[in-house]
Structure formats: structure tokens, C-alpha cells
Coordinates of N, CA and C in Angstrom, one line a residue:
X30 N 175.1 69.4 111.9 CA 173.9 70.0 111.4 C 172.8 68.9 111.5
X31 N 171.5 68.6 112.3 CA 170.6 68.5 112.8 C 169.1 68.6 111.6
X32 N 169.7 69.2 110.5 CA 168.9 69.6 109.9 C 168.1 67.9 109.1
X33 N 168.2 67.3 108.8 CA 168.3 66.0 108.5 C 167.3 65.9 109.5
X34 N 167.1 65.5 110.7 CA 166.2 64.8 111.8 C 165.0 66.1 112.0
X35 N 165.2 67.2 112.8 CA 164.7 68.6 112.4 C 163.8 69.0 111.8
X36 N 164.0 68.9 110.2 CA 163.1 69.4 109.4 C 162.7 68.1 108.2
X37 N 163.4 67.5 108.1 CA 163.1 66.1 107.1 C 164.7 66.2 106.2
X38 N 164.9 64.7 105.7 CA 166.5 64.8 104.7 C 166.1 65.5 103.8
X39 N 165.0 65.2 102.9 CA 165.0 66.5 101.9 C 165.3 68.2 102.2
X40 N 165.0 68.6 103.0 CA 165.4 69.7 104.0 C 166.8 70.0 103.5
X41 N 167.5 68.8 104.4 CA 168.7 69.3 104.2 C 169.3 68.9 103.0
X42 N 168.5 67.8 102.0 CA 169.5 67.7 100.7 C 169.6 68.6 100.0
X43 N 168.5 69.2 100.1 CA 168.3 70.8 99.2 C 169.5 72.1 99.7
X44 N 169.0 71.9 100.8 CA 170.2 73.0 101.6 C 171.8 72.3 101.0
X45 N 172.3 71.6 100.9 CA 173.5 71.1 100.6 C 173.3 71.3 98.8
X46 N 172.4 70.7 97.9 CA 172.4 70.6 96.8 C 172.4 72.6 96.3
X47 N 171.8 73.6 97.0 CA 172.0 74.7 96.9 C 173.1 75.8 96.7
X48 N 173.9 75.0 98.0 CA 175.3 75.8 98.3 C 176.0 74.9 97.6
X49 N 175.9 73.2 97.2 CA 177.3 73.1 95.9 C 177.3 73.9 94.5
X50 N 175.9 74.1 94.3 CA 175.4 75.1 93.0 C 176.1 76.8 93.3
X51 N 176.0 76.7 94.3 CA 176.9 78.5 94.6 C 178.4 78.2 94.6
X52 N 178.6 76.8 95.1 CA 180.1 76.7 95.3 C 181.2 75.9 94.2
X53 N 180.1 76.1 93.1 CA 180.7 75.5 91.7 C 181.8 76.2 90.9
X54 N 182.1 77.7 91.7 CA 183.1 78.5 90.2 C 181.9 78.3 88.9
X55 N 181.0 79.0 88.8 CA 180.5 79.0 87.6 C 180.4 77.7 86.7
X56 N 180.3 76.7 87.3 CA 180.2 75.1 86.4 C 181.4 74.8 86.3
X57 N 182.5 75.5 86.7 CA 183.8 75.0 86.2 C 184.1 73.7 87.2
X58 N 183.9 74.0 88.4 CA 184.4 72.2 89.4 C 183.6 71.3 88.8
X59 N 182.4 71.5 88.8 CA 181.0 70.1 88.6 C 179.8 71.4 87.8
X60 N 179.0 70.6 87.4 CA 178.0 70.9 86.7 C 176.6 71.5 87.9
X61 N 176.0 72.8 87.8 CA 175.1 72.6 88.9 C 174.1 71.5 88.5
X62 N 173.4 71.4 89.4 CA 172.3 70.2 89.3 C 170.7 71.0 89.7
X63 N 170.0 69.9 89.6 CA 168.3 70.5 90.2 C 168.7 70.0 91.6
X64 N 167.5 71.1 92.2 CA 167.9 70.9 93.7 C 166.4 70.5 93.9
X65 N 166.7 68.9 94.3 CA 165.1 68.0 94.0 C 165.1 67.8 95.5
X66 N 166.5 67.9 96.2 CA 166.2 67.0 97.9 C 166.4 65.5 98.1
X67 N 167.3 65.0 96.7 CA 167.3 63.6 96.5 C 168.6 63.5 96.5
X68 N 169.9 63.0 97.1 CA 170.8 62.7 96.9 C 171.2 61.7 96.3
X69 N 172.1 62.1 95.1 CA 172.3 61.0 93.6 C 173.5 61.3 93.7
X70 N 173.8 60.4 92.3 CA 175.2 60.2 91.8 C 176.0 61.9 91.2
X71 N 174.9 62.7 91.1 CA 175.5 64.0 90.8 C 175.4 65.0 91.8
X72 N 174.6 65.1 92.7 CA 175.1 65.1 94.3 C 176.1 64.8 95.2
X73 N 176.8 63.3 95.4 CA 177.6 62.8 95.5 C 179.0 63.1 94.6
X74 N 178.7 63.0 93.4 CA 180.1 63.5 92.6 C 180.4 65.2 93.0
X75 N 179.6 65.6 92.7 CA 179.7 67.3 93.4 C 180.3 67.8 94.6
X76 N 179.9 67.2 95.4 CA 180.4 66.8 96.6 C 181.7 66.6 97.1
X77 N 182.6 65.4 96.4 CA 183.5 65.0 96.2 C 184.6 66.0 95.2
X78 N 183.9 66.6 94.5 CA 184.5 67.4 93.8 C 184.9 69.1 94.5
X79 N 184.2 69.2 94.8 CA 184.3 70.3 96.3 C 185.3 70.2 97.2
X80 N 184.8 68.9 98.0 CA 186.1 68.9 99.0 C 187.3 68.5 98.2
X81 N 187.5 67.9 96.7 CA 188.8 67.3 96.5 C 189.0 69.3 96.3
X82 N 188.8 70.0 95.7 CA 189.2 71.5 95.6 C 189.6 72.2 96.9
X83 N 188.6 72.3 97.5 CA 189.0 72.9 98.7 C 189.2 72.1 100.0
X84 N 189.4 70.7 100.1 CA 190.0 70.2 101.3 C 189.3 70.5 102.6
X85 N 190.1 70.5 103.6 CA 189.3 70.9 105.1 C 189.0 72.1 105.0
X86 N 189.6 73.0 104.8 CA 188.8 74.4 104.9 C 187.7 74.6 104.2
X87 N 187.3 73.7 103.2 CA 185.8 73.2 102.5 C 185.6 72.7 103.4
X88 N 185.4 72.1 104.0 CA 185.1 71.1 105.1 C 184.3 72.3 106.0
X89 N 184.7 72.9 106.7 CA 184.3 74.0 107.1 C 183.3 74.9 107.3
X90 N 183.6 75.4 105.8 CA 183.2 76.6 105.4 C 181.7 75.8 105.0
X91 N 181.7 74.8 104.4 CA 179.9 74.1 104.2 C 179.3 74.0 105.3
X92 N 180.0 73.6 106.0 CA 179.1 73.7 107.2 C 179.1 74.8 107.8
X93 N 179.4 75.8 107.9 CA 179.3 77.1 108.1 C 178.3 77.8 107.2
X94 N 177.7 77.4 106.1 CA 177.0 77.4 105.1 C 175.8 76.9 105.7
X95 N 175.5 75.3 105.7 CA 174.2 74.6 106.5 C 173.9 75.3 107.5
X96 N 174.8 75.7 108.3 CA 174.4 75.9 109.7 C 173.3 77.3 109.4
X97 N 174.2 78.6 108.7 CA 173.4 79.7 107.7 C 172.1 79.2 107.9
X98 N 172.0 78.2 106.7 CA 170.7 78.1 106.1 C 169.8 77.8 106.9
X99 N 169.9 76.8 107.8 CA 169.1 76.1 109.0 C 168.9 77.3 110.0
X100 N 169.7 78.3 110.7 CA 169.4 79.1 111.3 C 168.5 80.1 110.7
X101 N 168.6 80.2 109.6 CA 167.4 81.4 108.6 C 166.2 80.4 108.7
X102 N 166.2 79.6 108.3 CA 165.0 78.5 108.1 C 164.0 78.2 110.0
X103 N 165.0 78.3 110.7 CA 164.3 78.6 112.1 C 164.2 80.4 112.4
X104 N 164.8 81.0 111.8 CA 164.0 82.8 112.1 C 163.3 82.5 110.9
X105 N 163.0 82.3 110.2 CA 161.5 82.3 109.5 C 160.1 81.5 110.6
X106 N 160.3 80.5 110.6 CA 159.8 79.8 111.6 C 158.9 80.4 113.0
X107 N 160.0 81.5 113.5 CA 160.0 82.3 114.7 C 158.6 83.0 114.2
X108 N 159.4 83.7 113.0 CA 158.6 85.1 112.4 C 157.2 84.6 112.0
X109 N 156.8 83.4 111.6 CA 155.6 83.3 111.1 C 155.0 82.5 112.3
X110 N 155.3 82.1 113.1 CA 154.6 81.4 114.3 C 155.3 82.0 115.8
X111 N 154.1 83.4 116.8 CA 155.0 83.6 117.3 C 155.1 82.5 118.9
X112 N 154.3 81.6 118.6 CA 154.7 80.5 119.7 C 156.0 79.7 119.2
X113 N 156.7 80.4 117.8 CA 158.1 79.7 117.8 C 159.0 80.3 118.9
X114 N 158.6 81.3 118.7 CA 159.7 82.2 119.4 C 160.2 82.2 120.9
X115 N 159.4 81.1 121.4 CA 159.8 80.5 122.9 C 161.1 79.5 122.6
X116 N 161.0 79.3 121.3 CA 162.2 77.8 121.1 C 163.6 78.3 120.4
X117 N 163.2 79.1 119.6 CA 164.3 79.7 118.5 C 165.4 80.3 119.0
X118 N 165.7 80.1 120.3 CA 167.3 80.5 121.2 C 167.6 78.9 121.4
X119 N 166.8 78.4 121.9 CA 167.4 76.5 121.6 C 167.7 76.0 120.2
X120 N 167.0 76.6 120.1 CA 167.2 75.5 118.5 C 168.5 76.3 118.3
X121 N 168.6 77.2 118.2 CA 169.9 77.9 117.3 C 171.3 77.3 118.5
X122 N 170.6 77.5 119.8 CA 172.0 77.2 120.8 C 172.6 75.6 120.9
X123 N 171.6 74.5 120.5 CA 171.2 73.4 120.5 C 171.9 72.5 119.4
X124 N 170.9 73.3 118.0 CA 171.1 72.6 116.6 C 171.8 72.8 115.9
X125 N 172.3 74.1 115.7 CA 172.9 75.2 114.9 C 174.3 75.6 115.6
X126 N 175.5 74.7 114.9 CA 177.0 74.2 115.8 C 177.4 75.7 114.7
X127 N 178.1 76.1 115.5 CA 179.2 77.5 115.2 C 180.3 77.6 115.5

């Protein structure tokens, strides 16, 4: 995921801080957090707490998540600029791993 270089790390800390807040079981693995774009100590614990649950198939499935989000985030892109729309089959063929 690309999204880090791309769009800036806050970009993608948010996108990651988003889906561990969906991927909490209701607060029961980790606590959700604010999604500031700052990776901290409750970022990183969350994190850890994730893959110790779901293992490599977490492994996965998050990034199958990023990749989501980063693809919607470039058809927005497309949609509001239509000189994106010459790029938005690269970027997705490019940046956006499936």
C-alpha cells in the first residue's frame, strides 16, 4: 500500500487507525482510539492486538482493507477532477496491490 508516499503518512495513518476501530469486536480486543493520522502507543498496541487475534489471515484481510480505502480515495479524486481520470487505471493497476 503506497498510500504513505501517494497521499502523505497521515493519509494512511488514518486509513489504518479507521479499520482497527471497525476491527475491534466492539472495544473488546483494544480500545477504539481518535483517528488523528499520528501513529502512537495506542496505534501500535491496537495493531499488535489485531494481528496477535487474527494472525496472517489479519495480515491480509487489512490490507485488503487499505487497498479499499486508497482505491475509493483515488475514484473520489477521478470524480472531482476530470483530468484525474487519465491516471485512475494506473494508480489503481500500479498502487492498489489485489
Amino acid at each position: 500500500c503506497g498510500t504513505g508516499v501517494n497521499m502523505g503518512p497521515s493519509v494512511a495513518s488514518k486509513m489504518l487507525q479507521r479499520w482497527l476501530n471497525v476491527f475491534n469486536q466492539k472495544g473488546t480486543l483494544y480500545p477504539d482510539m481518535d483517528v488523528d493520522g499520528r501513529i502512537g502507543p495506542r496505534t501500535i498496541n491496537a495493531l499488535r492486538a489485531y494481528l496477535s487475534k487474527r494472525g496472517g489471515d489479519g495480515e491480509l484481510v487489512m490490507l485488503t482493507a487499505l487497498n479499499c480505502t486508497q482505491g475509493e480515495l483515488y475514484l473520489e479524486l477521478a470524480e472531482k477532477r476530470e483530468a484525474n481520470q487519465s491516471f485512475v487505471y494506473g494508480w489503481l493497476k500500479q498502487r492498489v496491490i489485489v
